[in-house]
Structure formats: C-alpha cells, structure tokens
Short mmCIF file of C-alpha atoms and ligand atoms in Angstrom, two decimals:
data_model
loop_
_atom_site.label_atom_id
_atom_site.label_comp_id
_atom_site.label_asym_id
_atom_site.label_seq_id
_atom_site.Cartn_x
_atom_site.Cartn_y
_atom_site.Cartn_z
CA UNK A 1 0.00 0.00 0.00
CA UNK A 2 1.27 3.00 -0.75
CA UNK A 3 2.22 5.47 1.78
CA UNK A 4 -0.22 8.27 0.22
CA UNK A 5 -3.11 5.61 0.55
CA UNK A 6 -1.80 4.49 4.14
CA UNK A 7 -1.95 7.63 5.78
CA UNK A 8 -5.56 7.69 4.68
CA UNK A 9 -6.55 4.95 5.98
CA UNK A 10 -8.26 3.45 9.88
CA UNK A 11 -5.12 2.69 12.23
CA UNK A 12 -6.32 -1.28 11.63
CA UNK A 13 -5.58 -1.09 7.84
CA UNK A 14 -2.58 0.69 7.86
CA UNK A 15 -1.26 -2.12 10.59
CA UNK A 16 -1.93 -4.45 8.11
CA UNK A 17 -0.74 -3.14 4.79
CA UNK A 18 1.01 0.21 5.22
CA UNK A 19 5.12 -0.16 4.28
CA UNK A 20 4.70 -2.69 1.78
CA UNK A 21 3.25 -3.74 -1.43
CA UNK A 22 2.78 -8.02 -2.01
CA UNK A 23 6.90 -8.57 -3.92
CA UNK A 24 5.90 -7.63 -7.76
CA UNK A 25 8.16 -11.25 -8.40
CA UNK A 26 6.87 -13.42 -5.93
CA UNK A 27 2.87 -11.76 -4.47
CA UNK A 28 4.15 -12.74 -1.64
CA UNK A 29 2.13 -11.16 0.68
CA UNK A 30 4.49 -10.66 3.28
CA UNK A 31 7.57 -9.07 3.44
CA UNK A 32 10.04 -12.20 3.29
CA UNK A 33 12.67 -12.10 6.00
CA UNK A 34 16.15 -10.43 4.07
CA UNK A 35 18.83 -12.58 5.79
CA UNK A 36 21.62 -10.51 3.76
CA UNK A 37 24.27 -8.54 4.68
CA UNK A 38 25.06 -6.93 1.15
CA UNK A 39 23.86 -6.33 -2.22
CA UNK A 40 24.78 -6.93 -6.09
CA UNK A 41 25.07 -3.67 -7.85
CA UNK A 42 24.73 -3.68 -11.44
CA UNK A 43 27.66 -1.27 -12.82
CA UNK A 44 29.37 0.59 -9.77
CA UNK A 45 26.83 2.38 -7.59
CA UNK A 46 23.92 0.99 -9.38
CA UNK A 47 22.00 -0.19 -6.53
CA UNK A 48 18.62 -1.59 -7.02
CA UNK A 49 16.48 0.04 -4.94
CA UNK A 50 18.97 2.07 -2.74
CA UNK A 51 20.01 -1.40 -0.75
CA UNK A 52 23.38 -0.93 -0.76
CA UNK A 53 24.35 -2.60 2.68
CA UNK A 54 22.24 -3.78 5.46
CA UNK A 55 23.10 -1.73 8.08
CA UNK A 56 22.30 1.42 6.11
CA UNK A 57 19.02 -0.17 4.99
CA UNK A 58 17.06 -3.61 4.46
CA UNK A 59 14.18 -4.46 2.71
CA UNK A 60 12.63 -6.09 5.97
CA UNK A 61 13.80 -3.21 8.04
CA UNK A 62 11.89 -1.06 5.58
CA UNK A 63 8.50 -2.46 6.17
CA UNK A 64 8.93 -2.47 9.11
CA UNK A 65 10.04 1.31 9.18
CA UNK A 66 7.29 2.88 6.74
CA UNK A 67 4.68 0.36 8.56
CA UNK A 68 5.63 2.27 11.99
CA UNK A 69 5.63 5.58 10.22
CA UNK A 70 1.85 5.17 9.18
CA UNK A 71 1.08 4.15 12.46
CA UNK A 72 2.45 6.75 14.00
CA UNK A 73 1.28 9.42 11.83
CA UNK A 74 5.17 10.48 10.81
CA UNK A 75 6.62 11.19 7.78
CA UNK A 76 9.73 8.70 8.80
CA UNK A 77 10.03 5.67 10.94
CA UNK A 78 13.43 4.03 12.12
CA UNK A 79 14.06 0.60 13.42
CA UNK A 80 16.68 -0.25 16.47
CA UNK A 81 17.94 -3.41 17.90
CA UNK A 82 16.51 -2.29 21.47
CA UNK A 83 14.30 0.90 22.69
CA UNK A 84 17.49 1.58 24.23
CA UNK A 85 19.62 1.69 20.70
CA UNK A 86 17.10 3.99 20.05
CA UNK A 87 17.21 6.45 22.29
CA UNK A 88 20.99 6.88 22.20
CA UNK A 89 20.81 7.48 18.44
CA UNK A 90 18.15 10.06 18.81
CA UNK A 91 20.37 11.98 21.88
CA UNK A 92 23.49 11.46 19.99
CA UNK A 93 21.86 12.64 16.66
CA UNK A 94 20.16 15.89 18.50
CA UNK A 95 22.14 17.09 21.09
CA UNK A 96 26.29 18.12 21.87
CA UNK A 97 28.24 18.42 24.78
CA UNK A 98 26.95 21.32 26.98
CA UNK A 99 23.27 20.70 25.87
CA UNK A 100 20.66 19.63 28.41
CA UNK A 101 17.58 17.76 28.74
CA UNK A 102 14.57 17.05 30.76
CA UNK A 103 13.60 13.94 32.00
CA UNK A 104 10.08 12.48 33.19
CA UNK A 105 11.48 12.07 37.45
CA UNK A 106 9.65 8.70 37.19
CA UNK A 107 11.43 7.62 33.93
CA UNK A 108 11.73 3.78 32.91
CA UNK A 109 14.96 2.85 35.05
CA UNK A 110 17.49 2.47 31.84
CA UNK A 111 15.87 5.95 30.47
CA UNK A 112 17.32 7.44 33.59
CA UNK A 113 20.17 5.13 33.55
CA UNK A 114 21.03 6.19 29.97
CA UNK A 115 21.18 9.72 30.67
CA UNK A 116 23.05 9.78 33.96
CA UNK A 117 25.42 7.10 33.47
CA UNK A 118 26.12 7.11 29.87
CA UNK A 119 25.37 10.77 28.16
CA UNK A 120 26.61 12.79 31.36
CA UNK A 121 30.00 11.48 30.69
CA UNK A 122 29.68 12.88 26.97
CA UNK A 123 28.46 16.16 28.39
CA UNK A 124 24.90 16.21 28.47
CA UNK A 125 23.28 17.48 31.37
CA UNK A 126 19.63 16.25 32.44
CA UNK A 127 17.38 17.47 35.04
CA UNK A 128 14.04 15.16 36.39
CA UNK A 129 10.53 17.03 36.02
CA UNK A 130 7.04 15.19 36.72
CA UNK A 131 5.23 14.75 33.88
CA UNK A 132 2.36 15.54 35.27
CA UNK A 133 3.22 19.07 36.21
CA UNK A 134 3.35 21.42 32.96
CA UNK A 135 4.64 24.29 35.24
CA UNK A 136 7.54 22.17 36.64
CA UNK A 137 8.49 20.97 33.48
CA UNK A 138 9.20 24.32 32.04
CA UNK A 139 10.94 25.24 35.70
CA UNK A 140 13.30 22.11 34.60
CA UNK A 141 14.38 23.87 31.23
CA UNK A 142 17.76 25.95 30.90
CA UNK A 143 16.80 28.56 28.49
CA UNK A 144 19.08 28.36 26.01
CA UNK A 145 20.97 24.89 27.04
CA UNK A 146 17.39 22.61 27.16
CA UNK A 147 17.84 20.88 23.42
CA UNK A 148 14.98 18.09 24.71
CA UNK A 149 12.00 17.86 26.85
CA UNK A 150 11.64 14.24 27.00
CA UNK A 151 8.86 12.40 28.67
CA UNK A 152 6.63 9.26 28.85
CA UNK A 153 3.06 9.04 29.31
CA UNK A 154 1.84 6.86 31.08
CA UNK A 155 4.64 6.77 32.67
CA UNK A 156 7.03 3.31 34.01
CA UNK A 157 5.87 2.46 36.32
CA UNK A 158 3.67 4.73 38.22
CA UNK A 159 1.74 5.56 35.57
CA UNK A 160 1.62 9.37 35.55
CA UNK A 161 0.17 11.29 32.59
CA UNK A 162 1.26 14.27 30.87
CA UNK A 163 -0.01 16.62 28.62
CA UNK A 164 1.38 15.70 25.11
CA UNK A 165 0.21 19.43 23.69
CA UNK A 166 0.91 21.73 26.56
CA UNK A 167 4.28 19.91 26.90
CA UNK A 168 4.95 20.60 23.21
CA UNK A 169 3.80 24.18 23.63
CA UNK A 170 7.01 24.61 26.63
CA UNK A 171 9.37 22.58 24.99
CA UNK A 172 9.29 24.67 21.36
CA UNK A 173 8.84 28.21 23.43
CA UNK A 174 11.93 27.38 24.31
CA UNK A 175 13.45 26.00 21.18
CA UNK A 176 13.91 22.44 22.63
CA UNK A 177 12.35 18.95 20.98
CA UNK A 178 9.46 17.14 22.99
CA UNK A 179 10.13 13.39 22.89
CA UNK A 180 7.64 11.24 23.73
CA UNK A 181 8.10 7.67 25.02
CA UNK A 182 4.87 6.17 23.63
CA UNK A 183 5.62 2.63 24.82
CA UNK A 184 2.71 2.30 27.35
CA UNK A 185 0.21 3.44 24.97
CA UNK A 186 1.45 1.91 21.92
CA UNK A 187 0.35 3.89 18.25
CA UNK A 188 -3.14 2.43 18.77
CA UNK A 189 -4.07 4.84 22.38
CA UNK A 190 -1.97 7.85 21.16
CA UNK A 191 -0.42 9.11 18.39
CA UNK A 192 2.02 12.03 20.13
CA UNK A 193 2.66 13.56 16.56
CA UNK A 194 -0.30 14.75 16.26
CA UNK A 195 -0.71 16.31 19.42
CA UNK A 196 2.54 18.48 18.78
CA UNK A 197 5.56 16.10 19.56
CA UNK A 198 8.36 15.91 17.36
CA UNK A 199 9.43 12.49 17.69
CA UNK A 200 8.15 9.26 19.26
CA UNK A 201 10.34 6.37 20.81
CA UNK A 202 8.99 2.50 21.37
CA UNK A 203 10.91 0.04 22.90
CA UNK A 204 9.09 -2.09 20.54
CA UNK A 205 9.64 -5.37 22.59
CA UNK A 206 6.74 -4.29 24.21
CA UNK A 207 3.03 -3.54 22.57
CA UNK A 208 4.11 -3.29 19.05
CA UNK A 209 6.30 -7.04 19.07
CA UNK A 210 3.27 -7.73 21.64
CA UNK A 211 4.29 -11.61 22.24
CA UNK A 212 7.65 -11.00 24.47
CA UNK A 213 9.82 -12.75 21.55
CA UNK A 214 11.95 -9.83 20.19
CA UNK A 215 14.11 -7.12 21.64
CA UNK A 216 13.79 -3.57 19.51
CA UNK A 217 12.77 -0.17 19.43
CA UNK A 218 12.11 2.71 17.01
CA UNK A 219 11.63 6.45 16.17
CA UNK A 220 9.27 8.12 14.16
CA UNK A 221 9.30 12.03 13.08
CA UNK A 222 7.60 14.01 11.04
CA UNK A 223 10.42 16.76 10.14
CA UNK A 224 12.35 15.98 7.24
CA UNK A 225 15.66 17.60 8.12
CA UNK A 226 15.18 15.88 12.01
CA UNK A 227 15.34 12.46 9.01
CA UNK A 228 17.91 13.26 7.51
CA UNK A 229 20.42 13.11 10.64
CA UNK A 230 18.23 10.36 12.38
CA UNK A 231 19.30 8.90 8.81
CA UNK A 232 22.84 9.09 9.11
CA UNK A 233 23.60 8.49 12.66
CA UNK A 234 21.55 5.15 12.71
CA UNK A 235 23.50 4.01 9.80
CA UNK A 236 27.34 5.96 11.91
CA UNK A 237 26.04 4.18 15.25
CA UNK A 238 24.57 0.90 13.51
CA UNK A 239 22.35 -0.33 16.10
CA UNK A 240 19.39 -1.19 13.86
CA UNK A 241 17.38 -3.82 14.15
CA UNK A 242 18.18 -7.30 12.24
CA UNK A 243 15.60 -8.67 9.51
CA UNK A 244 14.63 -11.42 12.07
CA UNK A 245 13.92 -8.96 14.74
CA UNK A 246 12.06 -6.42 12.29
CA UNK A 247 9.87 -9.56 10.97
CA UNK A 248 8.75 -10.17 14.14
CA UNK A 249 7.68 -6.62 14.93
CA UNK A 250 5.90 -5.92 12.08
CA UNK A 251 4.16 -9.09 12.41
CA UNK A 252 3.03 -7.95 15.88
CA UNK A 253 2.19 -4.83 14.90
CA UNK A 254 -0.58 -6.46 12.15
CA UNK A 255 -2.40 -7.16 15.20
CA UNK A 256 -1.38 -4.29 17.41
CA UNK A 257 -5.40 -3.11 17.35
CA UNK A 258 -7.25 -5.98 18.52
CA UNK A 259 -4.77 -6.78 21.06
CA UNK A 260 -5.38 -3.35 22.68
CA UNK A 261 -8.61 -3.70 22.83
CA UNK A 262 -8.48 -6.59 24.97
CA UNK A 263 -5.71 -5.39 26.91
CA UNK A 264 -7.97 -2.96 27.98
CA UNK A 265 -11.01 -4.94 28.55
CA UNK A 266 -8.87 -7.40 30.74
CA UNK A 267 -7.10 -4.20 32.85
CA UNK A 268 -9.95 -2.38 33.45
CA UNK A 269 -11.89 -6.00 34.81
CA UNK A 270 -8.38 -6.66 37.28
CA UNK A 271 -8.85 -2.27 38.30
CA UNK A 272 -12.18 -2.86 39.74
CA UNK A 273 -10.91 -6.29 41.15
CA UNK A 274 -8.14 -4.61 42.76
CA UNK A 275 -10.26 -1.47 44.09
CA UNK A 276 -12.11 -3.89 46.20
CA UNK A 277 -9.81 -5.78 47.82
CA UNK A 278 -9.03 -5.46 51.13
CA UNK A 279 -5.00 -6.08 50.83
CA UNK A 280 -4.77 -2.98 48.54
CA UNK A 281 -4.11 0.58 49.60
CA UNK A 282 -4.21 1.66 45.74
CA UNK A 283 -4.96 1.50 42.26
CA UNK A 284 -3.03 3.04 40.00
CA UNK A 285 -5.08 3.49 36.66
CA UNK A 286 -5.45 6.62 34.03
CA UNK A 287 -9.04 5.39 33.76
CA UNK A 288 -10.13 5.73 37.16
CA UNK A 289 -11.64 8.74 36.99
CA UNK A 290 -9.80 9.94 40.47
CA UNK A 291 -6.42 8.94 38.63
CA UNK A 292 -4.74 12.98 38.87
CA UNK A 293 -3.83 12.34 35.03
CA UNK A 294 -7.69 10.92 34.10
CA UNK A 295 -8.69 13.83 32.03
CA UNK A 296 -5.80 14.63 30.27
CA UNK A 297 -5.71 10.84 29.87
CA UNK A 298 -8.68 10.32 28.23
CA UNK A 299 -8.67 13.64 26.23
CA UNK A 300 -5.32 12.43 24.68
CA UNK A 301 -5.77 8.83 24.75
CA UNK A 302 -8.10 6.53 22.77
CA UNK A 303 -8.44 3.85 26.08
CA UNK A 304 -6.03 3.74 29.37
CA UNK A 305 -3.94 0.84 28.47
CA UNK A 306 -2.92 -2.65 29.77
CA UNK A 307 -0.50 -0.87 32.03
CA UNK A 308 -1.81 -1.43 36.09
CA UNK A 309 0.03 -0.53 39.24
CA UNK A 310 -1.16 -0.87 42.70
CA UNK A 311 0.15 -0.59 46.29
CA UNK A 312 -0.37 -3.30 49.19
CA UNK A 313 -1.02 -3.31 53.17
CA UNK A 314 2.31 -4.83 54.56
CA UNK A 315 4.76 -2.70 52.68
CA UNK A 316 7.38 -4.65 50.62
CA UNK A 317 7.62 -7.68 52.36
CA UNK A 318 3.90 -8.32 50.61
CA UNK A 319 4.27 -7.27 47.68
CA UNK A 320 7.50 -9.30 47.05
CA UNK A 321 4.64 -12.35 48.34
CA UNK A 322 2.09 -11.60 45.91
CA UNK A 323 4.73 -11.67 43.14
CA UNK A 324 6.32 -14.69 44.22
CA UNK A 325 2.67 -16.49 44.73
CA UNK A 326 0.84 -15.75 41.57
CA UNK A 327 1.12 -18.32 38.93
CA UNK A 328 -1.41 -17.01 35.91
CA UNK A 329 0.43 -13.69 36.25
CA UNK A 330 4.23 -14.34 35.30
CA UNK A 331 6.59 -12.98 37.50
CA UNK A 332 9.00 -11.24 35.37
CA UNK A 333 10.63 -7.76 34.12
CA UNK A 334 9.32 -6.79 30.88
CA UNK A 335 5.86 -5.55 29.71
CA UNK A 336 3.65 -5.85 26.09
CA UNK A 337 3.25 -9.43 25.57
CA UNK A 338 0.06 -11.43 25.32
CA UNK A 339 0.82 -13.17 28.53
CA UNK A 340 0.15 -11.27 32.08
CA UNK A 341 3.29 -10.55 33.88
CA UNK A 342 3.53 -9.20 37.58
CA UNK A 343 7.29 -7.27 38.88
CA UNK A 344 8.35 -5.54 42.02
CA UNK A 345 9.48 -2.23 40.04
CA UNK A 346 11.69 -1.27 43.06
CA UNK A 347 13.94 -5.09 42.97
CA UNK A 348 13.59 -5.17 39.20
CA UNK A 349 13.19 -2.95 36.79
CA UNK A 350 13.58 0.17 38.74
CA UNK A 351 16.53 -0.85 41.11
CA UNK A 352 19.06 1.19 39.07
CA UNK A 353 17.01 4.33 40.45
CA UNK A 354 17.11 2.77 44.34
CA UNK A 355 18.74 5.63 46.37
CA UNK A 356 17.80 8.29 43.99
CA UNK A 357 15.38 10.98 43.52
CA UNK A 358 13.04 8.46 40.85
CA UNK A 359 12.96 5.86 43.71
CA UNK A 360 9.68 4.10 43.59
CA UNK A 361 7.71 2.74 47.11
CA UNK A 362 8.75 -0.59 48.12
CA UNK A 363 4.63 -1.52 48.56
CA UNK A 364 4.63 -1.48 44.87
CA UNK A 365 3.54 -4.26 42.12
CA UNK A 366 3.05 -3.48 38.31
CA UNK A 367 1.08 -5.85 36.30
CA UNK A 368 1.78 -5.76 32.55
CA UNK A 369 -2.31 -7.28 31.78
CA UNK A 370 -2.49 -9.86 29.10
CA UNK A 371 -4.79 -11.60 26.85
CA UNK A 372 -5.76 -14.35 28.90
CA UNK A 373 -9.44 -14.91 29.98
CA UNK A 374 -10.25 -12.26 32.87
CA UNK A 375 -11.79 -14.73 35.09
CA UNK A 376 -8.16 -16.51 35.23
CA UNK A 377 -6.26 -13.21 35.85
CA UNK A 378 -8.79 -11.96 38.71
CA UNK A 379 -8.78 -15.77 40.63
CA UNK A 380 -5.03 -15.85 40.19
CA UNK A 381 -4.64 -12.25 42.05
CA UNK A 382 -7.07 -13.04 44.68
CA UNK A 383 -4.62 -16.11 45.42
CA UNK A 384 -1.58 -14.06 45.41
CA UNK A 385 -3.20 -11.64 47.35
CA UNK A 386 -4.23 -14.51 50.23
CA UNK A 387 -7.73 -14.92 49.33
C1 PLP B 1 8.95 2.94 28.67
C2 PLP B 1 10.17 2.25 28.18
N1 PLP B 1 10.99 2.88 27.34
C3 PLP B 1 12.11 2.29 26.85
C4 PLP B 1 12.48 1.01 27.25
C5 PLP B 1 13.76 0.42 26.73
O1 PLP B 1 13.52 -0.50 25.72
P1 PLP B 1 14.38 -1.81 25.43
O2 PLP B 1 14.30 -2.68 26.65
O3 PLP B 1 13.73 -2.39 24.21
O4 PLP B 1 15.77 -1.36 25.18
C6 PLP B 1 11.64 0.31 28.12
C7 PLP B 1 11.99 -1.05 28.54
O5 PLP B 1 11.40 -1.61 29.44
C8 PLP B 1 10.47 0.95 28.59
O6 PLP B 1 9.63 0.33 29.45
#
C-alpha cells in the first residue's frame, strides 16, 4: 500500500498493509525475512532500490520502518535493535556536549540510567521534572541549554500522565524537541505527533512485538531535516534492528489493534478487582476517573492501556509475596506481551534508580495485563493476594 493511501486509511488497515506492497516477483504477501548482509550492484553504484548494505538499509527493516511511520502518523520511521539503541541514536543525533535535557522524574529505570550514566559522561546534562506538572516541566528547562524535553506518558511504572500538547507548547517556546516515550500506549491509544511532539520512541519489545519474543525499538518524526540526521547516525552508530527482529515486529504490529482492545477490557476487569480488595491501599489506573492524570488521559488517549500498578497493606515484604505467589500472572521484568506478567518495580526494573530521587515505594507491584481470559487473571490475584 502506498504510503499516500496508508496515511488515509483506519489505524487497523494501515497495521496491516502500510510499508509494503505483495513482492511484484513473488505476491508474496508478506515481506520475506532479508537474511543478507550486502547487495549486487549492477555497474558501480547501481543499486537496485537504494540497498546498498544492510546496516544502512534492508528491505525487511523497511517495512517495518514505513509500517511504523503510518502508524504513527510520521513522515519517517526508524528501526533499532533495542528501545534503548534507540534512544541513544536520537540523543546522539540531536544534542552536543553542553546541551541539556529534561527527564520524566519517574522515567523507565534504563531511560534514567542512559542519561546519567552514559550521556553525562559525553556532556549532556539532564534534570528530572514530573510529567504531570506542565509548570515544573518548564521550571526544569535551561533557556538556552534545554535541546529536549523528553517524557513518557503513562509513565514506568507509576503511571503518571502528561499533557502531550501543553508539553509541546514549553518545549518549542523554548526551542527544545518534545520526545515522547509512547511505549505504554502503543500507536493504537496515542499518536504524540499529532498532538505536537516531534518524535516518538517504542521500545518495541513491548506492545508493538506484543508476544515478548523480540528485543527492539524505534523512532518516528515528522520533520524531514530531524530524518535526515536520524538517517545518518543510525547508519554511523549501527544499532538497527536485524531482519529477524524487524519480521517479528511488524508481524506484531498487524495485530497491534485488537490486542489493545483486549488489553484494555482485561485491565480495566483486574482495576475494579483490585479497588475492592481489602489487601490494597491503591490502584493506580489513568481510567479511574480519580487517577490525577484521568482527564488529560482520556482527552489524549483513545483507552487507558494494559499498564496497572497498585500498592499493598504490609509494605514490601507483601508485595514481594504476591509476586512470588501468583502463577497465571508471570513474574517477570518486561511488559507488552500477550501473557500477564507481575514485577516488584523497586527489585527489578527500577533498582538502578534505588537511592535516587526516581525511587519508587517498596509496597509497589506493576502488572503488565495480558490476553488471557479475565476470570483466570482476577482468581489468580485473589490467590496471590491470600484470598
Ligand atoms: C517505557 C520504556 N521505554 C524504553 C524502554 C527500553 O527499551 P528496550 O528494553 O527495548 O531497550 C523500556 C523497557 O522496558 C520501557 O519500558
């Protein structure tokens, strides 16, 4: 389908078709899987196509690209070999030594880690903001030094929202980028482009892959010239995703919609669970309409996600219980899949942040809600939770 026609049409069709047309040899109607490094030219510099090399571009890596692009609303998509590969392209590719950035203060733990242990040492400064506060946010920015304002929403793991537009508003008064993480949300709740932002991240190992059997990630713009040096430092850095890796993705992403859906349907069924129970002192959920982020939430958002925190009575010797004793809900880092997965944010994926300022409570459990049946999720919480 051609991009023109893709950006036309519903976010289901473009999953399915946009980024590639059926091979004119072949039909085949999915992209095969390019397992080559290199390509024959005809006559020096005559490459067919542009391929020239795989780690500037591959066919599979395309689809998966333009695919991502569409869903996204950009102009450009890029594929990375982790959400992480990602985001060091887009720093390196954006900002120089002396530059600064804001950071969500409840980033995803190797967000944070990223900045403070790996760019600080190359010069870049960062400062943490909440999210949720527009007016703190643009506190956070050094007039002048502030190149991004970067944040997530919903934020990992405590779910915060912030304002995609307002955010966008403070970041380009002050001639800085907004980034938005849009891994929680996935393409399907919120397309950040639209409201404003000038480039989206995925670690697309989560939502997108959606069946926890790929590591990647991926950027998507809409400014041309913001391409062009996305274009050349992914190629400089090389840490693009493989034509296994971007199979897989765009596979996942074919599906991305109806997954949601009932993502959704099974979250909000273990929410009102969980807001009964007498073992939990809260529910963390953008669609609970006392959530502080609900009505930014669901102005911005097209549902609130699979995404479900929630605090226990006993502090973190019970919540490190109810991990341990569930058995329908996987205990494990990670978040996306079709299966349900349940983590102690502050002993796993947020235990590079122990200590600091984007320390999370102890009392803490994140559920990553699957596709299962909902009756199975809710009976295996009430277990975990001792009846
Ligand atoms: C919100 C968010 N952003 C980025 C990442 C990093 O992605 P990856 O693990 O694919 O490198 C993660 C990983 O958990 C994440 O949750």
């Amino acid at each position: 389908m051609s991009q023109r026609h893709a950006n036309k049409s519903g976010f289901e069709t473009r999953a399915i078709h946009a980024g590639y047309e059926p091979d004119p040899m072949t039909g085949a109607v999915i992209p095969p899987i390019y397992a080559t490094s290199t390509y024959k030219q005809d006559g020096v510099g005559g490459l067919r196509g542009g391929y020239e090399y795989s780690r500037s571009a591959n066919p599979t890596r395309t689809a998966l690209e333009g695919n991502i692009a569409a869903l996204e609303e950009g102009e450009r998509g890029f594929a990375f070999a982790s959400g992480l590969a990602a985001e060091d392209t887009l720093i390196r590719a954006t900002c120089r030594p002396g530059d600064h950035a804001v950071i969500p203060d409840d980033a995803y733990g190797g967000t944070h880690r990223l900045f403070d242990k790996v760019e600080k040492v190359w010069g870049l400064a960062h400062s943490p903001a909440p999210v949720s506060d527009v007016e703190a946010v643009r506190a956070a920015i050094r007039p002048g030094e502030t190149r991004l304002v970067w944040i997530e929403t919903p934020t990992n793991p405590l779910l915060n929202i912030g304002d995609i537009e307002a955010l966008a508003g403070v970041a380009h008064e002050a001639g800085a980028l907004l980034v938005v993480d849009n891994t929680f949300a996935s393409p399907y709740l919120q397309q950040p482009l639209t409201l404003g932002a000038d480039v989206v991240v995925h670690s697309t190992t989560k939502y997108c892959g959606g069946h926890s059997d790929v590591v990647g990630g991926a950027l998507v713009v809409r400014d041309l010239e913001l391409a062009e040096q996305l274009t050349f430092h992914q190629n400089a850095i090389g840490g693009v995703a493989g034509p296994f890796d971007s199979w897989l993705v765009l596979r996942g992403l074919k599906t991305l919609g109806v997954r949601m859906d009932r993502h959704c349907d099974n979250a909000e069924r273990v929410v009102a669970f969980l807001a009964e129970h007498p073992a939990v002192t809260e529910v963390i959920y953008p669609g609970l309409p006392e959530h502080p982020g609900h009505d930014v939430a669901a102005k911005q958002m097209k549902r609130f996600g699979g995404m479900v925190s929630f605090r226990v009575a006993g502090g973190e010797e019970r919540a490190l219980a109810v991990c341990e004793k569930s058995e329908v809900f996987t205990l494990g880092e990670s978040l996306g899949g079709v299966e349900s997965l349940i983590e102690h944010p502050g002993r796993m994926t947020h235990a590079s942040v122990a200590g600091t300022d984007l320390e999370v409570p102890g009392d803490l459990i994140r559920l990553s809600v699957g596709i299962e049946t909902a009756d199975d999720l809710i009976a295996d919480l009430d277990r975990a939770l001792g009846g």
